[in-house]
PDB file of C-alpha atoms in Angstrom:
ATOM      1  CA  MET A 205     -20.189  -4.797  23.448  1.00 40.00           C
ATOM      2  CA  GLY A 206     -22.522  -7.515  22.195  1.00 42.00           C
ATOM      3  CA  ARG A 207     -21.701 -11.040  21.075  1.00 37.00           C
ATOM      4  CA  ARG A 208     -21.452  -9.943  17.423  1.00 38.00           C
ATOM      5  CA  GLY A 209     -18.966  -7.213  18.421  1.00 37.00           C
ATOM      6  CA  PHE A 210     -16.768  -9.725  20.274  1.00 32.00           C
ATOM      7  CA  VAL A 211     -16.824 -12.105  17.292  1.00 32.00           C
ATOM      8  CA  MET A 212     -15.808  -9.287  14.920  1.00 34.00           C
ATOM      9  CA  LEU A 213     -13.044  -8.117  17.282  1.00 31.00           C
ATOM     10  CA  ALA A 214     -11.720 -11.679  17.633  1.00 33.00           C
ATOM     11  CA  ALA A 215     -11.708 -12.102  13.833  1.00 34.00           C
ATOM     12  CA  VAL A 216      -9.810  -8.833  13.328  1.00 32.00           C
ATOM     13  CA  LEU A 217      -7.253  -9.674  16.032  1.00 30.00           C
ATOM     14  CA  THR A 218      -6.728 -13.123  14.498  1.00 31.00           C
ATOM     15  CA  MET A 219      -6.062 -11.597  11.053  1.00 32.00           C
ATOM     16  CA  VAL A 220      -3.656  -9.018  12.523  1.00 31.00           C
ATOM     17  CA  ALA A 221      -1.770 -11.681  14.462  1.00 33.00           C
ATOM     18  CA  ALA A 222      -1.514 -13.915  11.376  1.00 34.00           C
ATOM     19  CA  ALA A 223      -0.175 -11.039   9.271  1.00 34.00           C
ATOM     20  CA  ALA A 224       2.376 -10.084  11.928  1.00 35.00           C
ATOM     21  CA  CYS A 225       4.065 -13.472  11.979  1.00 36.00           C
ATOM     22  CA  GLY A 226       5.096 -16.054   9.424  1.00 39.00           C
ATOM     23  CA  ASP A 227       7.099 -15.450   6.298  1.00 43.00           C
ATOM     24  CA  GLY A 228       6.378 -11.753   5.804  1.00 48.00           C
ATOM     25  CA  THR A 229       4.175 -12.302   2.763  1.00 54.00           C
ATOM     26  CA  GLY A 230       0.816 -11.328   4.266  1.00 58.00           C
ATOM     27  CA  PRO A 231      -2.516 -12.577   2.915  1.00 61.00           C
ATOM     28  CA  GLU A 232      -1.864 -11.514  -0.707  1.00 74.00           C
ATOM     29  CA  GLY A 233       1.794 -12.418  -0.897  1.00 91.00           C
ATOM     30  CA  PHE A 234       4.779 -10.106  -1.158  1.00 98.00           C
ATOM     31  CA  VAL A 235       4.590  -7.986  -4.316  1.00 98.00           C
ATOM     32  CA  VAL A 236       7.514  -6.178  -5.938  1.00 98.00           C
ATOM     33  CA  THR A 237       6.850  -3.646  -8.696  1.00 98.00           C
ATOM     34  CA  GLY A 238       9.073  -1.241 -10.552  1.00 98.00           C
ATOM     35  CA  ARG A 239       9.918   0.514 -13.762  1.00 98.00           C
ATOM     36  CA  ILE A 240      12.023  -0.566 -16.704  1.00 97.00           C
ATOM     37  CA  GLU A 241      14.972   1.524 -17.879  1.00 97.00           C
ATOM     38  CA  ASN A 242      15.656   0.393 -21.443  1.00 96.00           C
ATOM     39  CA  ASN A 243      19.100   1.747 -22.331  1.00 96.00           C
ATOM     40  CA  THR A 244      19.201  -0.148 -25.641  1.00 93.00           C
ATOM     41  CA  LEU A 245      16.254   1.810 -27.071  1.00 87.00           C
ATOM     42  CA  ALA A 246      15.314  -1.407 -28.912  1.00 92.00           C
ATOM     43  CA  PRO A 247      11.884  -2.918 -28.267  1.00 93.00           C
ATOM     44  CA  ILE A 248      11.793  -5.536 -25.507  1.00 93.00           C
ATOM     45  CA  PRO A 249      11.068  -8.910 -27.172  1.00 92.00           C
ATOM     46  CA  VAL A 250       7.539 -10.243 -26.708  1.00 92.00           C
ATOM     47  CA  ASN A 251       8.789 -13.508 -25.161  1.00 92.00           C
ATOM     48  CA  THR A 252      10.836 -11.790 -22.411  1.00 94.00           C
ATOM     49  CA  ARG A 253      10.336 -13.352 -18.988  1.00 96.00           C
ATOM     50  CA  LEU A 254      10.921 -11.885 -15.515  1.00 98.00           C
ATOM     51  CA  LEU A 255      12.589 -14.337 -13.118  1.00 97.00           C
ATOM     52  CA  ALA A 256      13.943 -14.083  -9.576  1.00 98.00           C
ATOM     53  CA  VAL A 257      17.446 -15.563  -9.388  1.00 97.00           C
ATOM     54  CA  TRP A 258      18.679 -16.157  -5.835  1.00 97.00           C
ATOM     55  CA  GLY A 259      22.450 -16.003  -5.318  1.00 95.00           C
ATOM     56  CA  VAL A 260      23.861 -18.668  -3.012  1.00 96.00           C
ATOM     57  CA  SER A 261      27.475 -18.198  -1.968  1.00 92.00           C
ATOM     58  CA  SER A 262      27.516 -19.907   1.435  1.00 87.00           C
ATOM     59  CA  GLY A 263      28.882 -23.135  -0.006  1.00 82.00           C
ATOM     60  CA  THR A 264      31.212 -24.246  -2.764  1.00 86.00           C
ATOM     61  CA  PRO A 265      30.662 -23.649  -5.572  1.00 90.00           C
ATOM     62  CA  ASP A 266      28.438 -20.557  -5.665  1.00 91.00           C
ATOM     63  CA  TYR A 267      25.243 -20.997  -7.662  1.00 93.00           C
ATOM     64  CA  GLY A 268      22.058 -19.272  -8.755  1.00 94.00           C
ATOM     65  CA  TYR A 269      18.597 -20.623  -8.009  1.00 97.00           C
ATOM     66  CA  VAL A 270      15.453 -19.664  -9.937  1.00 97.00           C
ATOM     67  CA  PHE A 271      12.437 -19.169  -7.691  1.00 98.00           C
ATOM     68  CA  GLY A 272       9.687 -16.772  -8.712  1.00 98.00           C
ATOM     69  CA  GLU A 273       8.365 -15.545 -12.044  1.00 98.00           C
ATOM     70  CA  GLY A 274       6.686 -12.245 -12.728  1.00 98.00           C
ATOM     71  CA  THR A 275       5.386 -10.218 -15.626  1.00 97.00           C
ATOM     72  CA  ILE A 276       6.737  -7.435 -17.795  1.00 97.00           C
ATOM     73  CA  ASN A 277       4.458  -4.760 -19.229  1.00 96.00           C
ATOM     74  CA  ARG A 278       6.430  -3.705 -22.298  1.00 92.00           C
ATOM     75  CA  LEU A 279       4.065  -0.871 -23.220  1.00 93.00           C
ATOM     76  CA  ALA A 280       3.943   0.731 -19.768  1.00 96.00           C
ATOM     77  CA  GLY A 281       7.630   0.035 -19.043  1.00 96.00           C
ATOM     78  CA  THR A 282       6.876  -1.688 -15.732  1.00 98.00           C
ATOM     79  CA  PHE A 283       7.204  -5.096 -14.088  1.00 98.00           C
ATOM     80  CA  ARG A 284       5.594  -7.027 -11.249  1.00 98.00           C
ATOM     81  CA  ILE A 285       6.416 -10.197  -9.303  1.00 98.00           C
ATOM     82  CA  ARG A 286       4.628 -11.800  -6.361  1.00 98.00           C
ATOM     83  CA  PHE A 287       5.931 -14.304  -3.825  1.00 98.00           C
ATOM     84  CA  ASP A 288       3.285 -16.458  -2.131  1.00 95.00           C
ATOM     85  CA  GLN A 289       5.588 -18.682  -0.097  1.00 96.00           C
ATOM     86  CA  PRO A 290       9.117 -18.664   1.299  1.00 97.00           C
ATOM     87  CA  PRO A 291      11.966 -19.626  -1.032  1.00 98.00           C
ATOM     88  CA  PRO A 292      13.209 -23.218  -0.810  1.00 97.00           C
ATOM     89  CA  ASP A 293      16.176 -23.756   1.510  1.00 96.00           C
ATOM     90  CA  ASP A 294      18.348 -24.426  -1.584  1.00 96.00           C
ATOM     91  CA  ALA A 295      17.768 -20.789  -2.614  1.00 97.00           C
ATOM     92  CA  LEU A 296      19.024 -19.456   0.736  1.00 97.00           C
ATOM     93  CA  ASN A 297      22.504 -18.899   2.119  1.00 95.00           C
ATOM     94  CA  MET A 298      23.009 -21.210   5.091  1.00 93.00           C
ATOM     95  CA  GLY A 299      19.286 -21.957   4.771  1.00 94.00           C
ATOM     96  CA  GLU A 300      18.590 -18.515   6.283  1.00 96.00           C
ATOM     97  CA  LEU A 301      19.327 -15.522   3.978  1.00 97.00           C
ATOM     98  CA  GLY A 302      18.069 -15.025   0.460  1.00 97.00           C
ATOM     99  CA  VAL A 303      19.187 -12.379  -2.034  1.00 98.00           C
ATOM    100  CA  ALA A 304      17.494 -12.400  -5.450  1.00 98.00           C
ATOM    101  CA  PHE A 305      18.064 -10.153  -8.415  1.00 97.00           C
ATOM    102  CA  LEU A 306      15.205  -9.972 -10.899  1.00 98.00           C
ATOM    103  CA  ILE A 307      16.314 -10.734 -14.437  1.00 97.00           C
ATOM    104  CA  ALA A 308      14.731 -10.221 -17.837  1.00 96.00           C
ATOM    105  CA  THR A 309      15.463 -13.142 -20.154  1.00 95.00           C
ATOM    106  CA  THR A 310      14.179 -14.632 -23.385  1.00 92.00           C
ATOM    107  CA  ASP A 311      15.458 -18.073 -22.340  1.00 92.00           C
ATOM    108  CA  GLN A 312      12.346 -20.251 -22.169  1.00 91.00           C
ATOM    109  CA  SER A 313      14.240 -23.261 -20.770  1.00 90.00           C
ATOM    110  CA  LEU A 314      14.915 -21.779 -17.315  1.00 92.00           C
ATOM    111  CA  THR A 315      12.701 -23.368 -14.668  1.00 94.00           C
ATOM    112  CA  GLN A 316      12.613 -23.408 -10.873  1.00 96.00           C
ATOM    113  CA  GLY A 317      15.797 -24.854  -9.441  1.00 96.00           C
ATOM    114  CA  ARG A 318      19.541 -24.425  -9.767  1.00 95.00           C
ATOM    115  CA  LEU A 319      20.777 -22.561 -12.808  1.00 92.00           C
ATOM    116  CA  PRO A 320      22.859 -24.586 -15.205  1.00 85.00           C
ATOM    117  CA  SER A 321      26.586 -23.912 -14.973  1.00 79.00           C
ATOM    118  CA  GLY A 322      27.923 -21.358 -17.409  1.00 72.00           C
ATOM    119  CA  PRO A 323      26.507 -18.040 -18.534  1.00 74.00           C
ATOM    120  CA  ILE A 324      22.780 -17.503 -18.908  1.00 77.00           C
ATOM    121  CA  GLY A 325      21.239 -15.219 -21.458  1.00 76.00           C
ATOM    122  CA  TYR A 326      19.660 -12.197 -19.922  1.00 81.00           C
ATOM    123  CA  ALA A 327      18.530  -8.891 -21.336  1.00 89.00           C
ATOM    124  CA  GLY A 328      18.609  -6.999 -18.057  1.00 94.00           C
ATOM    125  CA  LEU A 329      18.372  -7.089 -14.295  1.00 95.00           C
ATOM    126  CA  THR A 330      17.631  -5.102 -11.156  1.00 97.00           C
ATOM    127  CA  ALA A 331      21.341  -4.493 -10.656  1.00 95.00           C
ATOM    128  CA  ARG A 332      21.085  -2.103  -7.682  1.00 97.00           C
ATOM    129  CA  TYR A 333      17.994  -3.695  -6.081  1.00 98.00           C
ATOM    130  CA  ALA A 334      17.343  -7.179  -4.735  1.00 98.00           C
ATOM    131  CA  VAL A 335      14.563  -9.089  -3.074  1.00 98.00           C
ATOM    132  CA  ILE A 336      15.778 -10.006   0.414  1.00 98.00           C
ATOM    133  CA  PHE A 337      14.391 -12.912   2.431  1.00 98.00           C
ATOM    134  CA  LEU A 338      15.234 -13.687   6.072  1.00 97.00           C
ATOM    135  CA  LYS A 339      14.045 -17.029   7.398  1.00 96.00           C
ATOM    136  CA  SER A 340      14.937 -16.074  10.981  1.00 94.00           C
ATOM    137  CA  GLU A 341      17.164 -13.748  12.985  1.00 91.00           C
ATOM    138  CA  ASN A 342      20.015 -16.208  12.352  1.00 89.00           C
ATOM    139  CA  ALA A 343      20.404 -14.737   8.841  1.00 87.00           C
ATOM    140  CA  SER A 344      22.634 -12.016  10.297  1.00 86.00           C
ATOM    141  CA  GLN A 345      25.285 -14.665  10.969  1.00 86.00           C
ATOM    142  CA  PHE A 346      25.916 -14.760   7.228  1.00 88.00           C
ATOM    143  CA  ARG A 347      25.805 -10.987   6.569  1.00 92.00           C
ATOM    144  CA  SER A 348      25.664  -8.357   9.322  1.00 91.00           C
ATOM    145  CA  TRP A 349      23.544  -5.985   7.190  1.00 95.00           C
ATOM    146  CA  ALA A 350      20.706  -8.543   7.463  1.00 95.00           C
ATOM    147  CA  THR A 351      19.873  -7.083  10.912  1.00 95.00           C
ATOM    148  CA  LEU A 352      18.405  -4.059   9.068  1.00 96.00           C
ATOM    149  CA  PHE A 353      15.671  -6.235   7.544  1.00 97.00           C
ATOM    150  CA  ASP A 354      12.538  -7.820   8.987  1.00 96.00           C
ATOM    151  CA  ILE A 355      11.917 -11.554   8.977  1.00 96.00           C
ATOM    152  CA  GLY A 356      10.289 -12.587   5.684  1.00 97.00           C
ATOM    153  CA  TYR A 357      10.451 -10.710   2.385  1.00 98.00           C
ATOM    154  CA  SER A 358      11.779  -7.186   1.824  1.00 98.00           C
ATOM    155  CA  VAL A 359      13.460  -5.168  -0.906  1.00 98.00           C
ATOM    156  CA  GLY A 360      17.001  -3.893  -0.517  1.00 98.00           C
ATOM    157  CA  VAL A 361      18.978  -1.290  -2.412  1.00 98.00           C
ATOM    158  CA  GLY A 362      22.727  -1.640  -2.751  1.00 96.00           C
ATOM    159  CA  VAL A 363      25.126   0.473  -0.719  1.00 96.00           C
ATOM    160  CA  GLU A 364      28.665   0.708  -2.090  1.00 94.00           C
ATOM    161  CA  ALA A 365      31.457  -0.632   0.083  1.00 93.00           C
ATOM    162  CA  LEU A 366      33.369   1.965   2.071  1.00 90.00           C
ATOM    163  CA  PRO A 367      37.125   2.311   1.546  1.00 92.00           C
ATOM    164  CA  GLY A 368      38.843  -0.689   3.091  1.00 88.00           C
ATOM    165  CA  GLU A 369      35.727  -2.885   2.867  1.00 90.00           C
ATOM    166  CA  THR A 370      35.432  -5.700   0.335  1.00 91.00           C
ATOM    167  CA  PHE A 371      31.709  -6.125  -0.270  1.00 94.00           C
ATOM    168  CA  ASP A 372      28.733  -3.875  -0.916  1.00 95.00           C
ATOM    169  CA  THR A 373      25.771  -4.125   1.450  1.00 96.00           C
ATOM    170  CA  PHE A 374      22.004  -3.601   1.286  1.00 97.00           C
ATOM    171  CA  ARG A 375      19.630  -1.325   3.139  1.00 97.00           C
ATOM    172  CA  PRO A 376      15.826  -1.609   3.145  1.00 98.00           C
ATOM    173  CA  ASP A 377      13.848   0.153   0.425  1.00 98.00           C
ATOM    174  CA  SER A 378      10.277   0.216  -0.854  1.00 98.00           C
ATOM    175  CA  PRO A 379       8.891  -2.809  -2.758  1.00 98.00           C
ATOM    176  CA  SER A 380       7.975  -0.368  -5.546  1.00 98.00           C
ATOM    177  CA  SER A 381      11.468   1.146  -5.898  1.00 98.00           C
ATOM    178  CA  PRO A 382      13.398  -1.381  -8.059  1.00 98.00           C
ATOM    179  CA  VAL A 383      14.541  -0.465 -11.549  1.00 98.00           C
ATOM    180  CA  LEU A 384      15.014  -3.183 -14.160  1.00 98.00           C
ATOM    181  CA  ILE A 385      17.875  -2.090 -16.409  1.00 97.00           C
ATOM    182  CA  ILE A 386      17.826  -3.423 -19.964  1.00 96.00           C
ATOM    183  CA  ASP A 387      21.333  -3.194 -21.411  1.00 94.00           C
ATOM    184  CA  VAL A 388      24.367  -5.253 -22.370  1.00 90.00           C
ATOM    185  CA  PRO A 389      25.897  -6.905 -19.282  1.00 86.00           C
ATOM    186  CA  ALA A 390      29.129  -4.876 -19.517  1.00 88.00           C
ATOM    187  CA  ASN A 391      27.149  -1.663 -18.943  1.00 92.00           C
ATOM    188  CA  ILE A 392      25.300  -2.869 -15.827  1.00 92.00           C
ATOM    189  CA  ASP A 393      26.868  -2.202 -12.425  1.00 92.00           C
ATOM    190  CA  ILE A 394      25.605  -4.933 -10.096  1.00 94.00           C
ATOM    191  CA  VAL A 395      25.753  -4.910  -6.297  1.00 95.00           C
ATOM    192  CA  ASN A 396      28.835  -6.944  -5.275  1.00 94.00           C
ATOM    193  CA  TRP A 397      27.517  -8.385  -2.005  1.00 94.00           C
ATOM    194  CA  THR A 398      29.462 -11.705  -2.130  1.00 89.00           C
TER     195      THR A 398
END
């Protein structure tokens, strides 16, 4: 193998090593896509936003944290969101485990950071699917199901609690599997993981 071959091999091995470690986003970020299930049959408003809201229940009081904004394709009935960096520690439980539901909202005032107290207006959410983020292996100290996920970003689908158990859990699923349900909140069954 010539010098050029060694240089190419070294470059490839460096890229593979960089992709194998870190926050799980890879060189183009972590992308979540899915379809929209509009149960209202009404058109989705033009100003609808797609936000990632991270649930934090490791302290008192519980709170939601907005980190991540995507796009909604109303005509195709699809959505897309990309994460280029790890969530802030304030979006993680015990600074280690993140669980974010994607919400559709027409509220233009929501920005990155803690959600204001009280209800927020949303038109829908990925009730059975969540973006999962593990900062390290220590995330399993908060929820045992976290051992099923890799370090960095993943997508999880809810698993209903067995008889005698209190909380639902998550298992890994494809980043293209989530369904964004547009409906009134009373009709949406959300994963009860906390």
